Amino acid sequence: MTISLKSRTEDHVKIYWDKIQDEEIQKLFPFSIKSLEESLKLYQETLKEGASSYGKVIYCDEKYIGDIWCYCIDETDEKMAMLSIVIFEKDLWGKGIATEATKIFIQDVFNKYKVDKIGAFTYSSNNRSRGLLQKSGFSEIEIFVEDGIESVYYELGITQS
């Protein structure tokens, strides 16, 4: 399998929105976006100079299978960003694709932005996401409960990557 990261387009945003409406995917990830229109607006924001989020689309053997992005990019005060990744093609889960994409993307973020660390949240029950973060070099920092759901916060420092 060949994994590559490509630039996002409006068409990717529309496909992604459609794919993440899947009930199983909705249970695994804390999505905050409530509409396609909101997704498209946020995508347009990423294209502006000084945007606080940056993303790529994940391709496996030239098929679009998910998205990876950083948000809350802060190059001034905390010098960090938050990571999110979703592979929406469920038949490709557990094959190491997300781990490979994450490692590529992390290097891209550290090269592109003046950040010293990247953080990530996942639900405690999402063992695949937890494994992905651990395999990608992230360290577990804190377990907490938010909205009645136990979650885990991970961090990766620039020297760890």
PDB file of C-alpha atoms in Angstrom:
ATOM      1  CA  MET A   1       0.000   0.000   0.000  1.00  0.00           C
ATOM      2  CA  THR A   2       1.181   3.479  -0.881  1.00  0.00           C
ATOM      3  CA  ILE A   3       0.178   6.195   1.583  1.00  0.00           C
ATOM      4  CA  SER A   4       0.298   9.827   0.508  1.00  0.00           C
ATOM      5  CA  LEU A   5      -0.956  13.142   1.833  1.00  0.00           C
ATOM      6  CA  LYS A   6      -2.453  15.646  -0.581  1.00  0.00           C
ATOM      7  CA  SER A   7      -3.933  19.123  -0.420  1.00  0.00           C
ATOM      8  CA  ARG A   8      -7.564  19.381   0.584  1.00  0.00           C
ATOM      9  CA  THR A   9     -10.185  20.710  -1.799  1.00  0.00           C
ATOM     10  CA  GLU A  10     -13.815  21.675  -1.386  1.00  0.00           C
ATOM     11  CA  ASP A  11     -14.767  18.327  -2.968  1.00  0.00           C
ATOM     12  CA  HIS A  12     -12.770  16.505  -0.274  1.00  0.00           C
ATOM     13  CA  VAL A  13     -14.668  18.423   2.417  1.00  0.00           C
ATOM     14  CA  LYS A  14     -18.000  17.327   0.914  1.00  0.00           C
ATOM     15  CA  ILE A  15     -16.948  13.674   0.643  1.00  0.00           C
ATOM     16  CA  TYR A  16     -15.503  13.712   4.158  1.00  0.00           C
ATOM     17  CA  TRP A  17     -18.702  15.201   5.597  1.00  0.00           C
ATOM     18  CA  ASP A  18     -20.782  12.505   3.932  1.00  0.00           C
ATOM     19  CA  LYS A  19     -18.496   9.688   5.092  1.00  0.00           C
ATOM     20  CA  ILE A  20     -18.311  10.759   8.747  1.00  0.00           C
ATOM     21  CA  GLN A  21     -22.074  10.618   9.144  1.00  0.00           C
ATOM     22  CA  ASP A  22     -21.581   6.867   9.679  1.00  0.00           C
ATOM     23  CA  GLU A  23     -22.934   5.836  13.101  1.00  0.00           C
ATOM     24  CA  GLU A  24     -19.849   3.829  14.074  1.00  0.00           C
ATOM     25  CA  ILE A  25     -17.498   6.683  13.170  1.00  0.00           C
ATOM     26  CA  GLN A  26     -19.667   9.172  15.080  1.00  0.00           C
ATOM     27  CA  LYS A  27     -19.289   7.095  18.257  1.00  0.00           C
ATOM     28  CA  LEU A  28     -15.491   7.010  18.019  1.00  0.00           C
ATOM     29  CA  PHE A  29     -14.680  10.671  17.492  1.00  0.00           C
ATOM     30  CA  PRO A  30     -15.755  13.917  19.204  1.00  0.00           C
ATOM     31  CA  PHE A  31     -16.879  15.874  16.141  1.00  0.00           C
ATOM     32  CA  SER A  32     -17.754  19.500  16.861  1.00  0.00           C
ATOM     33  CA  ILE A  33     -18.865  20.500  13.359  1.00  0.00           C
ATOM     34  CA  LYS A  34     -22.640  20.271  12.986  1.00  0.00           C
ATOM     35  CA  SER A  35     -23.203  20.896   9.260  1.00  0.00           C
ATOM     36  CA  LEU A  36     -21.637  20.667   5.820  1.00  0.00           C
ATOM     37  CA  GLU A  37     -21.951  24.445   5.517  1.00  0.00           C
ATOM     38  CA  GLU A  38     -19.911  24.886   8.710  1.00  0.00           C
ATOM     39  CA  SER A  39     -17.310  22.424   7.388  1.00  0.00           C
ATOM     40  CA  LEU A  40     -17.007  24.338   4.128  1.00  0.00           C
ATOM     41  CA  LYS A  41     -16.679  27.652   5.977  1.00  0.00           C
ATOM     42  CA  LEU A  42     -13.924  26.247   8.207  1.00  0.00           C
ATOM     43  CA  TYR A  43     -12.156  24.843   5.137  1.00  0.00           C
ATOM     44  CA  GLN A  44     -12.206  28.327   3.546  1.00  0.00           C
ATOM     45  CA  GLU A  45     -10.646  29.714   6.740  1.00  0.00           C
ATOM     46  CA  THR A  46      -7.718  27.290   6.408  1.00  0.00           C
ATOM     47  CA  LEU A  47      -6.851  28.871   3.064  1.00  0.00           C
ATOM     48  CA  LYS A  48      -6.297  32.314   4.568  1.00  0.00           C
ATOM     49  CA  GLU A  49      -2.917  33.721   5.564  1.00  0.00           C
ATOM     50  CA  GLY A  50      -2.211  33.046   9.235  1.00  0.00           C
ATOM     51  CA  ALA A  51      -4.894  30.349   9.569  1.00  0.00           C
ATOM     52  CA  SER A  52      -4.924  28.484  12.883  1.00  0.00           C
ATOM     53  CA  SER A  53      -5.636  25.128  11.258  1.00  0.00           C
ATOM     54  CA  TYR A  54      -3.946  23.114   8.544  1.00  0.00           C
ATOM     55  CA  GLY A  55      -4.887  19.821   7.009  1.00  0.00           C
ATOM     56  CA  LYS A  56      -4.229  17.236   4.359  1.00  0.00           C
ATOM     57  CA  VAL A  57      -6.208  14.391   2.886  1.00  0.00           C
ATOM     58  CA  ILE A  58      -4.979  10.825   3.146  1.00  0.00           C
ATOM     59  CA  TYR A  59      -4.748   8.647   0.073  1.00  0.00           C
ATOM     60  CA  CYS A  60      -4.063   4.928   0.033  1.00  0.00           C
ATOM     61  CA  ASP A  61      -3.131   3.579  -3.382  1.00  0.00           C
ATOM     62  CA  GLU A  62      -4.614   6.725  -4.951  1.00  0.00           C
ATOM     63  CA  LYS A  63      -7.967   6.380  -3.139  1.00  0.00           C
ATOM     64  CA  TYR A  64      -9.115   9.140  -0.787  1.00  0.00           C
ATOM     65  CA  ILE A  65      -9.648   7.470   2.614  1.00  0.00           C
ATOM     66  CA  GLY A  66      -9.531  10.163   5.314  1.00  0.00           C
ATOM     67  CA  ASP A  67      -8.291  13.469   6.651  1.00  0.00           C
ATOM     68  CA  ILE A  68      -5.540  14.572   9.015  1.00  0.00           C
ATOM     69  CA  TRP A  69      -5.198  18.076  10.365  1.00  0.00           C
ATOM     70  CA  CYS A  70      -3.909  20.335  13.091  1.00  0.00           C
ATOM     71  CA  TYR A  71      -6.053  22.981  14.714  1.00  0.00           C
ATOM     72  CA  CYS A  72      -5.502  25.643  17.380  1.00  0.00           C
ATOM     73  CA  ILE A  73      -2.062  26.247  15.916  1.00  0.00           C
ATOM     74  CA  ASP A  74      -0.287  28.665  18.252  1.00  0.00           C
ATOM     75  CA  GLU A  75       3.180  29.740  17.133  1.00  0.00           C
ATOM     76  CA  THR A  76       3.425  32.565  19.683  1.00  0.00           C
ATOM     77  CA  ASP A  77       2.472  31.629  23.230  1.00  0.00           C
ATOM     78  CA  GLU A  78       2.194  27.894  23.798  1.00  0.00           C
ATOM     79  CA  LYS A  79       3.955  26.989  20.533  1.00  0.00           C
ATOM     80  CA  MET A  80       1.748  23.975  19.960  1.00  0.00           C
ATOM     81  CA  ALA A  81      -1.027  22.556  17.802  1.00  0.00           C
ATOM     82  CA  MET A  82      -3.680  19.896  18.243  1.00  0.00           C
ATOM     83  CA  LEU A  83      -3.853  16.850  15.962  1.00  0.00           C
ATOM     84  CA  SER A  84      -6.898  15.083  14.571  1.00  0.00           C
ATOM     85  CA  ILE A  85      -7.133  12.181  12.135  1.00  0.00           C
ATOM     86  CA  VAL A  86     -10.042  10.189  10.750  1.00  0.00           C
ATOM     87  CA  ILE A  87      -9.830   7.261   8.365  1.00  0.00           C
ATOM     88  CA  PHE A  88     -13.404   6.902   7.160  1.00  0.00           C
ATOM     89  CA  GLU A  89     -12.825   3.773   5.055  1.00  0.00           C
ATOM     90  CA  LYS A  90     -13.474   1.247   7.829  1.00  0.00           C
ATOM     91  CA  ASP A  91     -12.153  -1.728   5.828  1.00  0.00           C
ATOM     92  CA  LEU A  92      -8.714  -0.079   6.096  1.00  0.00           C
ATOM     93  CA  TRP A  93      -8.760   0.286   9.894  1.00  0.00           C
ATOM     94  CA  GLY A  94      -6.044  -1.597  11.762  1.00  0.00           C
ATOM     95  CA  LYS A  95      -3.639  -1.755   8.823  1.00  0.00           C
ATOM     96  CA  GLY A  96      -1.132   0.877  10.025  1.00  0.00           C
ATOM     97  CA  ILE A  97      -2.236   3.478   7.477  1.00  0.00           C
ATOM     98  CA  ALA A  98      -3.152   6.097  10.078  1.00  0.00           C
ATOM     99  CA  THR A  99       0.158   5.610  11.871  1.00  0.00           C
ATOM    100  CA  GLU A 100       2.140   6.113   8.666  1.00  0.00           C
ATOM    101  CA  ALA A 101       0.052   9.148   7.683  1.00  0.00           C
ATOM    102  CA  THR A 102       0.452  10.625  11.169  1.00  0.00           C
ATOM    103  CA  LYS A 103       4.241  10.268  11.134  1.00  0.00           C
ATOM    104  CA  ILE A 104       4.428  11.996   7.720  1.00  0.00           C
ATOM    105  CA  PHE A 105       2.050  14.754   8.784  1.00  0.00           C
ATOM    106  CA  ILE A 106       3.787  15.429  12.104  1.00  0.00           C
ATOM    107  CA  GLN A 107       7.079  16.087  10.330  1.00  0.00           C
ATOM    108  CA  ASP A 108       5.252  18.396   7.922  1.00  0.00           C
ATOM    109  CA  VAL A 109       3.710  20.359  10.818  1.00  0.00           C
ATOM    110  CA  PHE A 110       7.010  20.700  12.703  1.00  0.00           C
ATOM    111  CA  ASN A 111       8.694  21.886   9.476  1.00  0.00           C
ATOM    112  CA  LYS A 112       5.905  24.286   8.500  1.00  0.00           C
ATOM    113  CA  TYR A 113       5.076  25.850  11.882  1.00  0.00           C
ATOM    114  CA  LYS A 114       7.076  27.199  14.819  1.00  0.00           C
ATOM    115  CA  VAL A 115       5.586  24.778  17.326  1.00  0.00           C
ATOM    116  CA  ASP A 116       7.390  22.679  19.916  1.00  0.00           C
ATOM    117  CA  LYS A 117       4.674  20.124  20.574  1.00  0.00           C
ATOM    118  CA  ILE A 118       1.508  18.585  19.222  1.00  0.00           C
ATOM    119  CA  GLY A 119      -1.349  17.467  21.428  1.00  0.00           C
ATOM    120  CA  ALA A 120      -4.194  15.039  20.723  1.00  0.00           C
ATOM    121  CA  PHE A 121      -7.354  13.888  22.482  1.00  0.00           C
ATOM    122  CA  THR A 122      -9.168  10.600  22.054  1.00  0.00           C
ATOM    123  CA  TYR A 123     -11.855   8.718  23.901  1.00  0.00           C
ATOM    124  CA  SER A 124     -10.369   6.221  26.367  1.00  0.00           C
ATOM    125  CA  SER A 125     -12.420   3.483  24.723  1.00  0.00           C
ATOM    126  CA  ASN A 126     -10.954   4.181  21.257  1.00  0.00           C
ATOM    127  CA  ASN A 127      -8.117   1.663  21.460  1.00  0.00           C
ATOM    128  CA  ARG A 128      -7.113   2.104  17.817  1.00  0.00           C
ATOM    129  CA  SER A 129      -6.628   5.851  18.239  1.00  0.00           C
ATOM    130  CA  ARG A 130      -4.711   5.331  21.455  1.00  0.00           C
ATOM    131  CA  GLY A 131      -2.460   2.776  19.753  1.00  0.00           C
ATOM    132  CA  LEU A 132      -1.937   5.099  16.800  1.00  0.00           C
ATOM    133  CA  LEU A 133      -0.834   7.933  19.061  1.00  0.00           C
ATOM    134  CA  GLN A 134       1.502   5.694  21.053  1.00  0.00           C
ATOM    135  CA  LYS A 135       3.063   4.194  17.887  1.00  0.00           C
ATOM    136  CA  SER A 136       3.531   7.722  16.549  1.00  0.00           C
ATOM    137  CA  GLY A 137       5.564   8.724  19.602  1.00  0.00           C
ATOM    138  CA  PHE A 138       2.915  10.517  21.659  1.00  0.00           C
ATOM    139  CA  SER A 139       2.967  10.200  25.454  1.00  0.00           C
ATOM    140  CA  GLU A 140      -0.139   9.900  27.580  1.00  0.00           C
ATOM    141  CA  ILE A 141      -0.433  13.033  29.709  1.00  0.00           C
ATOM    142  CA  GLU A 142      -3.851  12.983  31.340  1.00  0.00           C
ATOM    143  CA  ILE A 143      -7.089  11.018  31.630  1.00  0.00           C
ATOM    144  CA  PHE A 144     -10.190  13.142  32.176  1.00  0.00           C
ATOM    145  CA  VAL A 145     -13.967  13.034  31.855  1.00  0.00           C
ATOM    146  CA  GLU A 146     -15.761  15.517  29.622  1.00  0.00           C
ATOM    147  CA  ASP A 147     -19.474  15.431  28.828  1.00  0.00           C
ATOM    148  CA  GLY A 148     -19.620  12.138  30.723  1.00  0.00           C
ATOM    149  CA  ILE A 149     -17.057  10.453  28.455  1.00  0.00           C
ATOM    150  CA  GLU A 150     -13.605   9.403  29.666  1.00  0.00           C
ATOM    151  CA  SER A 151     -10.916  10.747  27.346  1.00  0.00           C
ATOM    152  CA  VAL A 152      -7.137  10.767  27.176  1.00  0.00           C
ATOM    153  CA  TYR A 153      -4.833  13.659  26.304  1.00  0.00           C
ATOM    154  CA  TYR A 154      -1.517  12.864  24.553  1.00  0.00           C
ATOM    155  CA  GLU A 155       1.454  15.037  23.607  1.00  0.00           C
ATOM    156  CA  LEU A 156       4.413  14.783  21.295  1.00  0.00           C
ATOM    157  CA  GLY A 157       7.343  17.177  21.621  1.00  0.00           C
ATOM    158  CA  ILE A 158       9.539  18.162  18.708  1.00  0.00           C
ATOM    159  CA  THR A 159      12.434  16.194  20.201  1.00  0.00           C
ATOM    160  CA  GLN A 160      10.240  13.068  20.444  1.00  0.00           C
ATOM    161  CA  SER A 161       9.174  12.941  16.792  1.00  0.00           C
TER     162      SER A 161
END
